[in-house]
Coordinates of C-alpha atoms in Angstrom, one line a residue:
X1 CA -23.0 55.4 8.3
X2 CA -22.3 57.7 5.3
X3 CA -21.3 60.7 7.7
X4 CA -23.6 63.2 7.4
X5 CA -20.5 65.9 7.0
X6 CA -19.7 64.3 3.5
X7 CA -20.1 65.8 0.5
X8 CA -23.4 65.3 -1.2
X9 CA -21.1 64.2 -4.7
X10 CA -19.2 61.7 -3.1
X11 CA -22.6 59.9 -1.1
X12 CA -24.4 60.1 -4.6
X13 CA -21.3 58.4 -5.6
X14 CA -21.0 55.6 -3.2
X15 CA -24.5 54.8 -3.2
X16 CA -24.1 54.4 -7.1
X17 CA -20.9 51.8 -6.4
X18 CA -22.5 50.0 -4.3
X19 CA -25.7 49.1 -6.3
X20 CA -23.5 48.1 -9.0
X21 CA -22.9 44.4 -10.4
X22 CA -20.3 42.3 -8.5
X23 CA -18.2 42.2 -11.5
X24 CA -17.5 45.7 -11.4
X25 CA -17.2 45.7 -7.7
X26 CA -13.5 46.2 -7.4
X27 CA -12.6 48.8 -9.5
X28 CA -15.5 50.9 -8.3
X29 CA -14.2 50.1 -4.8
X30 CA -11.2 51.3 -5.6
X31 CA -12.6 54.6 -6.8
X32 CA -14.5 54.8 -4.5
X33 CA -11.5 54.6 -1.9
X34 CA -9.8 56.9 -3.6
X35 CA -12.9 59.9 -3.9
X36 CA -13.0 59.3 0.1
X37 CA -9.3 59.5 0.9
X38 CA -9.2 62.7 -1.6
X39 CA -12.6 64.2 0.3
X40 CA -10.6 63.6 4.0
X41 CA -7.2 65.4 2.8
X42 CA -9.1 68.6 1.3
X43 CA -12.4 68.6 2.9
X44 CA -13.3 71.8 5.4
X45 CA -15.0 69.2 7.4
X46 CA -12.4 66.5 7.2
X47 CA -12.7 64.9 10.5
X48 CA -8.8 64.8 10.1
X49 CA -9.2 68.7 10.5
X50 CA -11.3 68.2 13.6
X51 CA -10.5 70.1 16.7
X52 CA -13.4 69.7 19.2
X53 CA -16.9 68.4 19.2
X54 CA -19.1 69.3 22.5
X55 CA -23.0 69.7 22.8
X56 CA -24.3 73.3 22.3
X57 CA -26.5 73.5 25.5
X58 CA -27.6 76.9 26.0
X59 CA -24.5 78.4 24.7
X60 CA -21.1 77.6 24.4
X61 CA -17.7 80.2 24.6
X62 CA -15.2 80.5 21.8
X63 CA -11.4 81.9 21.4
X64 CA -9.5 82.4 24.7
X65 CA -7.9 79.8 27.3
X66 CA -10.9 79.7 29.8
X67 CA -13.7 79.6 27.0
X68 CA -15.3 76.2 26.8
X69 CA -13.5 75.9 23.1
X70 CA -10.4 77.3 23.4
X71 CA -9.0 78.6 19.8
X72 CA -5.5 80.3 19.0
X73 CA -6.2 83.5 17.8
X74 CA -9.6 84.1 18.2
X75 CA -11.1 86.4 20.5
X76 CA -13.9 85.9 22.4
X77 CA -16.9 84.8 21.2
X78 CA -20.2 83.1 22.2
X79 CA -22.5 80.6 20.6
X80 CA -25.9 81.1 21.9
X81 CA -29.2 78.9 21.0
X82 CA -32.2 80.4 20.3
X83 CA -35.5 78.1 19.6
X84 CA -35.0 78.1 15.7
X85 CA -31.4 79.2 15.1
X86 CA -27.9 79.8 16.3
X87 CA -26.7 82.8 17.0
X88 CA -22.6 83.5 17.3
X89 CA -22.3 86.3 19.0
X90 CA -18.5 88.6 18.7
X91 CA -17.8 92.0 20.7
X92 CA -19.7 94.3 21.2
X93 CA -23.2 94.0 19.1
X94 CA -21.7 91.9 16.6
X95 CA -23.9 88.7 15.9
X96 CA -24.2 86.5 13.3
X97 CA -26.4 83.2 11.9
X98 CA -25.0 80.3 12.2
X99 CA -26.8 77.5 10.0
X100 CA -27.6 74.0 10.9
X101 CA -25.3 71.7 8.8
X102 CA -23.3 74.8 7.0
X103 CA -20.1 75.6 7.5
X104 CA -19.2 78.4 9.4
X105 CA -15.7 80.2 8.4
X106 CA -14.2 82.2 11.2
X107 CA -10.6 83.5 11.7
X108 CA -9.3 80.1 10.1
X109 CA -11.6 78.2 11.4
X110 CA -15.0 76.2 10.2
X111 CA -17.8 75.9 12.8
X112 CA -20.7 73.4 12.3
X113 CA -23.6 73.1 14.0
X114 CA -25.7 69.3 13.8
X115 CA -28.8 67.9 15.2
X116 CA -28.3 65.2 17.8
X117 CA -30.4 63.2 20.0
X118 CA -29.0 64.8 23.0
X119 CA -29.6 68.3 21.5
X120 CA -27.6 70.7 18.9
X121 CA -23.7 69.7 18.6
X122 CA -20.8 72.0 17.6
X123 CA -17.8 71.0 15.7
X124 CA -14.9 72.9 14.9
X125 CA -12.1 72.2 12.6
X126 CA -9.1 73.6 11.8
X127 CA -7.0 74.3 8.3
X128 CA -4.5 71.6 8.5
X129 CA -3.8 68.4 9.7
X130 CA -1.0 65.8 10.0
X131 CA -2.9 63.1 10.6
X132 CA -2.8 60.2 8.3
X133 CA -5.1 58.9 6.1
X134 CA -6.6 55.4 6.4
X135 CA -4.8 52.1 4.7
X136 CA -7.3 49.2 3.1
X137 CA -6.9 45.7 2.6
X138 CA -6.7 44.7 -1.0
X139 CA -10.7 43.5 -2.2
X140 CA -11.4 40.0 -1.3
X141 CA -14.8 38.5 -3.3
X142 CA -15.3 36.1 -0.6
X143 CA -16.3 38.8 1.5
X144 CA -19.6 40.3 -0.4
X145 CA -22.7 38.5 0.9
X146 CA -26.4 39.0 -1.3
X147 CA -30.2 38.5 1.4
X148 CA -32.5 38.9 2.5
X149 CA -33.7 41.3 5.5
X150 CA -35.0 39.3 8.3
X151 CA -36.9 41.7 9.9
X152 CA -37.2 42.0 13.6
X153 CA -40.1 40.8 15.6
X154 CA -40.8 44.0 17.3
X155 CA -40.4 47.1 15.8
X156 CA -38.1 49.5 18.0
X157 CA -35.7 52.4 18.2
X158 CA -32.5 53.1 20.6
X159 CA -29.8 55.5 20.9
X160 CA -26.3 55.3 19.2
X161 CA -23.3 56.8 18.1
X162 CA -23.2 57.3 14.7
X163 CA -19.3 57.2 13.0
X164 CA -19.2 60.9 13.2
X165 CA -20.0 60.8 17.1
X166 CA -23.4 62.2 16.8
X167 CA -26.0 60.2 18.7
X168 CA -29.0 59.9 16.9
X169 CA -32.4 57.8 17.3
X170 CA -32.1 54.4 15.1
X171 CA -34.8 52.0 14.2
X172 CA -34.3 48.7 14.7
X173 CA -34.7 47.0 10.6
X174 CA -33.5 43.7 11.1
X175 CA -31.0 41.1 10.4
X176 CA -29.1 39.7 8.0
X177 CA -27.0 36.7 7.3
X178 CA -23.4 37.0 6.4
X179 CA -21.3 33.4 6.1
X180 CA -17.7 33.8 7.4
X181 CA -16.1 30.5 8.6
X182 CA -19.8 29.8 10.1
X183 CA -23.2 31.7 9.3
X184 CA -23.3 34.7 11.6
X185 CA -26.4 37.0 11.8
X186 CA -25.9 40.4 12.0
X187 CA -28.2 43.1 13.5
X188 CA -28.9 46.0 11.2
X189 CA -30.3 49.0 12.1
X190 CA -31.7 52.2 10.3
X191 CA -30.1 55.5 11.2
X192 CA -31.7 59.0 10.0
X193 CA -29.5 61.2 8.1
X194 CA -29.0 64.8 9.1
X195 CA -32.6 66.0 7.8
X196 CA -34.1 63.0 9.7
X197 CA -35.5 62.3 6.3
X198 CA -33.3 60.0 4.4
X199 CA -32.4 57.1 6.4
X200 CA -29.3 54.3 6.0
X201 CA -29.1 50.6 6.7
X202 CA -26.0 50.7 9.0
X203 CA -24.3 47.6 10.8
X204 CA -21.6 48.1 13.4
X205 CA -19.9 45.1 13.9
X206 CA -16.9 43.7 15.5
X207 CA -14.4 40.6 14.5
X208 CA -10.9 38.9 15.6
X209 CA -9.1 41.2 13.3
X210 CA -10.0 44.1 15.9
X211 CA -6.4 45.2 17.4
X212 CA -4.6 43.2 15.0
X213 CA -4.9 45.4 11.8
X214 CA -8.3 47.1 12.4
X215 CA -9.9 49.6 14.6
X216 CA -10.1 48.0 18.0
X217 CA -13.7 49.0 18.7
X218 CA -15.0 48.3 15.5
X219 CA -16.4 49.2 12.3
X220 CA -19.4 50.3 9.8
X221 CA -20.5 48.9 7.1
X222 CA -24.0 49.9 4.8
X223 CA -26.4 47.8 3.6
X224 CA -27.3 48.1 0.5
X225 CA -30.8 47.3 -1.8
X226 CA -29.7 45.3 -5.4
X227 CA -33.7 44.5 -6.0
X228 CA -35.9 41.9 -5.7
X229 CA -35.9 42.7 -1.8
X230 CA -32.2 41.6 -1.8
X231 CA -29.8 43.4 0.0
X232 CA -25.7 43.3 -0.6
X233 CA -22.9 43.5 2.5
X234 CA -19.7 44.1 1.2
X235 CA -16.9 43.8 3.8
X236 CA -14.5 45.6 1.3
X237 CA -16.6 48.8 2.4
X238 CA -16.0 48.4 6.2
X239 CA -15.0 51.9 7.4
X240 CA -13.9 53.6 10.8
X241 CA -15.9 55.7 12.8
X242 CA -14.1 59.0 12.8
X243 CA -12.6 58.2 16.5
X244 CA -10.3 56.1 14.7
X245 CA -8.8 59.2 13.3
X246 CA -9.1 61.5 15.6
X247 CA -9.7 61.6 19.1
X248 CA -12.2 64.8 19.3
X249 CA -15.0 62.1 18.3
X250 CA -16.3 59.4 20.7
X251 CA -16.2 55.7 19.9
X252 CA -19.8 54.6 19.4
X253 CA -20.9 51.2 21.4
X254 CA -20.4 47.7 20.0
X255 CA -23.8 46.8 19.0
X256 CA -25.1 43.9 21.1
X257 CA -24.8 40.5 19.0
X258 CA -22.9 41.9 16.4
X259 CA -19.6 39.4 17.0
X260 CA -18.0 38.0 13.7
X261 CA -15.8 35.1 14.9
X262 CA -13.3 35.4 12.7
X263 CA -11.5 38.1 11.1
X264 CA -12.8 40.3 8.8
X265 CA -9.5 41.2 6.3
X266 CA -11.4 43.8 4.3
X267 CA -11.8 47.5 3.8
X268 CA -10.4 50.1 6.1
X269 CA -7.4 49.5 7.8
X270 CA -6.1 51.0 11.3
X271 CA -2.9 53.0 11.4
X272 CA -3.4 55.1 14.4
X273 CA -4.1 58.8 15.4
X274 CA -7.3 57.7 16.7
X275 CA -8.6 56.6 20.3
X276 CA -6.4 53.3 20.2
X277 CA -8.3 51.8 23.0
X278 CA -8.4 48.2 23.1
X279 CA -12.1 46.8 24.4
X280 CA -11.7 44.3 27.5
X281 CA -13.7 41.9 26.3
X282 CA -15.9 42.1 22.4
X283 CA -19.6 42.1 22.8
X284 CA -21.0 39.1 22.7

């Protein structure tokens, strides 16, 4: 999933990449790697940058050693929800508004506050990091498959981790058919975005290059429409879920069936920082 903490440019962008002919795949790839690895080194919201992620509840505490966030430097502070809003609440009378999926500057910090199926989560990130950012695999043509969308005999909708931790209430869309070594059929599912309006085709899959070069849980790759009621999965897209660079996020779930028996050399690489936790056993 195109996280929903990325600049609106850059998704515009992607989406335009991917929809493009296969000839002009690779360098747009490439551009494409290059706008995201730019957005995660400067970005407020850089999950690089990220500090903590926890659910909002009723409230939460900010600033000092006992508050449920502790940050350096701030004093303390509350986050408190109301029915329709957030309120952050400083000493004395001093309250402010903070928005849903805004930034929130405070003291050197950025505060945001995102809709989850469990309830409102906060985020906070800091100024710097030294985390690294993620290594690809040069762009293999092999690995960029144009179908159909099977879709699935009953309509239905469960609870996941999208790559920026959130969970979120996905539809079930189908499946699709990708051929590496033997046909493999992938589940694909439809996750909202942060308005709940606009919606991706999302597959989280798993392969044998898992641990050996790539993100031991897993990774995401979109779906994309090309017309005619085709659809185009391109492996050279393949990205972490923002554990892999930072530990504040949780690892989403392997979805069930989504096993590629061979490995997938393509898109992001793993290089640490993350939750390197190696699965006991892949989904099968």
């Amino acid at each position: 999933m195109l996280s929903r903490f990325r600049h609106p440019t850059i998704v515009t962008a992607l989406y335009y990449l991917a929809a493009a002919p296969l000839s002009a795949q690779a360098p747009d790839v490439a551009r494409e790697r290059a706008a995201y690895i730019a957005w995660l080194e400067t970005a407020p919201n850089s999950p690089l940058k990220a500090l903590a992620q926890q659910p909002l509840g009723s409230g939460l505490t900010l600033g000092p050693e006992d508050a449920d966030i502790p940050l350096l430097g701030l004093p303390k502070h509350r986050l408190i929800a109301k029915e329709n809003s957030v309120i952050l609440q400083g000493l004395g009378d001093d309250t402010q508004v903070v928005r849903r999926e805004r930034p929130f500057r405070i003291s050197g910090y950025t505060l945001y506050v995102t809709a989850s199926a469990r309830g409102k989560m906060v985020t906070v990130f800091g100024n710097s990091t030294r985390k690294r950012p993620p290594g690809y695999y040069e762009y293999d043509s092999s690995l960029v498959f144009t179908g159909r969308l099977v879709p699935p005999t009953q309509r239905s909708s469960s609870r996941v981790l999208t790559s920026d931790g959130i969970e979120t209430q996905a539809i079930e869309a189908g499946t699709i058919v990708a051929s590496i070594g033997t046909p493999v059929k992938l589940r694909v599912l439809r996750i909202p975005g942060a308005s709940g309006e606009e919606s991706e085709l999302e597959i989280f899959f798993q392969d044998e290059s898992n641990g050996e070069g790539t993100y031991p849980a897993g990774r995401f790759v979109n779906l994309t429409p090309v017309g005619r009621g085709e659809y185009r999965l391109d492996f050279n897209r393949a990205r972490n879920p923002f554990c892999a660079y930072n530990s504040v996020y949780p690892c989403p779930v392997p979805w069930r069936g989504n096993l590629i028996r061979a490995p997938v050399r393509a898109g992001e690489r793993y290089r640490g920082g993350g939750l390197d936790v190696v699965p006991t056993s892949k989904t099968r």
